mmCIF file of C-alpha atoms in Angstrom:
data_model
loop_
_atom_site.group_PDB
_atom_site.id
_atom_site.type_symbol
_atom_site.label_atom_id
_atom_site.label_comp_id
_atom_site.label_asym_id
_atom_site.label_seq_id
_atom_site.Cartn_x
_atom_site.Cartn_y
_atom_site.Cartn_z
ATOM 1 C CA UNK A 1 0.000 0.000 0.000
ATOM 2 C CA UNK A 2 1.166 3.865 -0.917
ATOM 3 C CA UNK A 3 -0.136 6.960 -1.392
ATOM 4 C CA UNK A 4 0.398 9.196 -4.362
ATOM 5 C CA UNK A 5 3.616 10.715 -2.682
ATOM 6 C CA UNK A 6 5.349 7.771 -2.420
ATOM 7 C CA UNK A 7 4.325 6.194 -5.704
ATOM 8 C CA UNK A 8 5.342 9.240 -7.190
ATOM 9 C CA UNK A 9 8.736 9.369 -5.306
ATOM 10 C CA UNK A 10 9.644 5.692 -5.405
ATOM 11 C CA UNK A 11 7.918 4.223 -8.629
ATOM 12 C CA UNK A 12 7.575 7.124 -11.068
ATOM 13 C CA UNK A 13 11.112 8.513 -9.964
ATOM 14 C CA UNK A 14 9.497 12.315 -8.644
ATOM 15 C CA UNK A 15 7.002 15.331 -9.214
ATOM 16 C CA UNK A 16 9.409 16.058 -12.963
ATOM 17 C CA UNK A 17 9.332 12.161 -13.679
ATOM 18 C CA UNK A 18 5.371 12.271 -13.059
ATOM 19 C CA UNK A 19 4.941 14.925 -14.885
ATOM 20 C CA UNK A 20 6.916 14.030 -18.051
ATOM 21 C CA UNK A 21 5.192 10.946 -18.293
ATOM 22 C CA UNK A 22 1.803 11.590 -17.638
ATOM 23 C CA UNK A 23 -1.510 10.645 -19.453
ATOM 24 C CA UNK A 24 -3.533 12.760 -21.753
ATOM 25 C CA UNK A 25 -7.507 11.850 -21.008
ATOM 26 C CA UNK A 26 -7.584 10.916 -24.706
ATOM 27 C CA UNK A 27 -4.441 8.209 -24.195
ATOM 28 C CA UNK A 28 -6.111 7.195 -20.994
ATOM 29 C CA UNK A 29 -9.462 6.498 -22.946
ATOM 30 C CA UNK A 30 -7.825 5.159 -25.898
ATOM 31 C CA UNK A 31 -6.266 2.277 -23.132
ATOM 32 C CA UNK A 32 -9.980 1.537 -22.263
ATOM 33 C CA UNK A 33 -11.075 2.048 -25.706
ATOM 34 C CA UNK A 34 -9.094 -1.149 -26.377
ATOM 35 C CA UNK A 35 -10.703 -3.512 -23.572
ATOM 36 C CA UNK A 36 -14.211 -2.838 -24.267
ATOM 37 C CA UNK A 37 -16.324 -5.013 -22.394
ATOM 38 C CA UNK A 38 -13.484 -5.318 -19.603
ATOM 39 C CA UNK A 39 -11.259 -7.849 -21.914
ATOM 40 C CA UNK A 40 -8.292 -8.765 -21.361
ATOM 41 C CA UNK A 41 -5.283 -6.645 -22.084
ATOM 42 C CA UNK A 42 -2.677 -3.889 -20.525
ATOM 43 C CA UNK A 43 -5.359 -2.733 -17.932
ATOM 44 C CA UNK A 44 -6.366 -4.526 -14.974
ATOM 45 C CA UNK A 45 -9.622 -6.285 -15.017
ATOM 46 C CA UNK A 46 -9.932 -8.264 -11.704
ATOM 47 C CA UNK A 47 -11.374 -5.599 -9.270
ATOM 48 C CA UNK A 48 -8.086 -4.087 -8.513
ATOM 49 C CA UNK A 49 -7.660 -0.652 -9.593
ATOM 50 C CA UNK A 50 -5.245 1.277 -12.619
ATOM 51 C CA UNK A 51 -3.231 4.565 -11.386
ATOM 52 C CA UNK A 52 -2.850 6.736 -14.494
ATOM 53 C CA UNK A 53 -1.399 10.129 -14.097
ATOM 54 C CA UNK A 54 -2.828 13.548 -15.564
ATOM 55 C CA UNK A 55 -2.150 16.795 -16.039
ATOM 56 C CA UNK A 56 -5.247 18.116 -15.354
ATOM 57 C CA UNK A 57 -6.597 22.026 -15.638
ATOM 58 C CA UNK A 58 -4.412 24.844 -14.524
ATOM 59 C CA UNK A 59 -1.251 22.180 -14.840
ATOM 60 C CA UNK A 60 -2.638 20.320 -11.842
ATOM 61 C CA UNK A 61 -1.064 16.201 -11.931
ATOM 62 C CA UNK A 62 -3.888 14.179 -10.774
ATOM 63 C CA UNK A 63 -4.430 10.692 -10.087
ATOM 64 C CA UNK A 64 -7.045 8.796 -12.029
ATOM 65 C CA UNK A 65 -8.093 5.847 -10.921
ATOM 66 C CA UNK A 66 -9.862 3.080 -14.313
ATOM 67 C CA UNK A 67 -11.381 0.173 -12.809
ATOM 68 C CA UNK A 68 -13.666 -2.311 -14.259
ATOM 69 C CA UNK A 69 -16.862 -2.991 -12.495
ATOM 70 C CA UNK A 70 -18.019 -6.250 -12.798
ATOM 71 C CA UNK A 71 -21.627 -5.718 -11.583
ATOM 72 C CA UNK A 72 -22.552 -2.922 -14.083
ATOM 73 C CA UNK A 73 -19.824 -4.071 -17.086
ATOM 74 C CA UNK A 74 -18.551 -0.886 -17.347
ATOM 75 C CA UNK A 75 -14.960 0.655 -16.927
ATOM 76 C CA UNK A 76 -15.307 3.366 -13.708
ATOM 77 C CA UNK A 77 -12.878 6.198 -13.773
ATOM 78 C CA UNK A 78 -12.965 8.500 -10.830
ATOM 79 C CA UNK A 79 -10.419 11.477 -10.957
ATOM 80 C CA UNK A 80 -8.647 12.371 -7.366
ATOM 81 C CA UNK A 81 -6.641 15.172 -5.418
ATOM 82 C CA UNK A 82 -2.787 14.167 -5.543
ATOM 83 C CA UNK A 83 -2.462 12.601 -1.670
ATOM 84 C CA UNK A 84 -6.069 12.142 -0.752
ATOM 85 C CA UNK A 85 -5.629 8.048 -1.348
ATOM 86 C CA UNK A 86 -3.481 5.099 -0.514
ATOM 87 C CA UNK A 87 -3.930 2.500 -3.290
ATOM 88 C CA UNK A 88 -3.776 -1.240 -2.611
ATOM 89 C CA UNK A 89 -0.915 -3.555 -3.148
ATOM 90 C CA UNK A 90 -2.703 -5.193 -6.180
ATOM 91 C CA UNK A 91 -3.481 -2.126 -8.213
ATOM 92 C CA UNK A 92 -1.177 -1.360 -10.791
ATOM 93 C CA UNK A 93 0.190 2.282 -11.250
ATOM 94 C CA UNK A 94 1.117 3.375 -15.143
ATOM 95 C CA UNK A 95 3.889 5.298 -16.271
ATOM 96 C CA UNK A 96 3.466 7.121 -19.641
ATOM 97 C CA UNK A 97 6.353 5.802 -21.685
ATOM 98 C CA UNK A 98 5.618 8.966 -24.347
ATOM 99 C CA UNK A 99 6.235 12.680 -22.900
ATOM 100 C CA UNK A 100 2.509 14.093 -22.675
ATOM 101 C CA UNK A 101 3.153 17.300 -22.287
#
């Protein structure tokens, strides 16, 4: 379990790193665009939640959290202030491998 702070710190390699490789909304859609119907593929699937992070308005990196949701078949994206959670052990955090902005 971390918060934003440390996944930031010790996964993403700082605020710069985070920053550099952030998500766009339309790469972040594009990812669910491609597991329509919660198939298989780069996201999780199994309950556990995906970390994407985006430079929001005003410049602002947020955390956006894509999980599927079994009971309603949908993908649920919620969009969060950067230290308000502590995501679980099993969700997986992404790191933009293209500069986004």
């Amino acid at each position: 379990n971390m918060d934003d702070c440390e996944i930031i710190a010790k996964c993403v390699g700082g605020d710069e790193e985070a920053r550099k490789h952030s998500f766009t909304p339309d790469q972040f859609a594009d990812l669910i665009d491609a597991q329509r119907g919660g198939t298989s593929g780069v996201l999780l699937n199994n309950g556990y939640s995906n970390i994407l992070y985006v430079i929001g308005k005003y410049g602002v990196l947020v955390p956006v959290l894509v999980r599927w949701d079994s009971v309603y078949s949908s993908w649920q994206v919620d969009v969060f202030r950067l230290g308000i959670g502590c995501w679980s052990a099993g969700d997986r955090v992404f790191r933009n491998k293209c500069s986004a902005v």
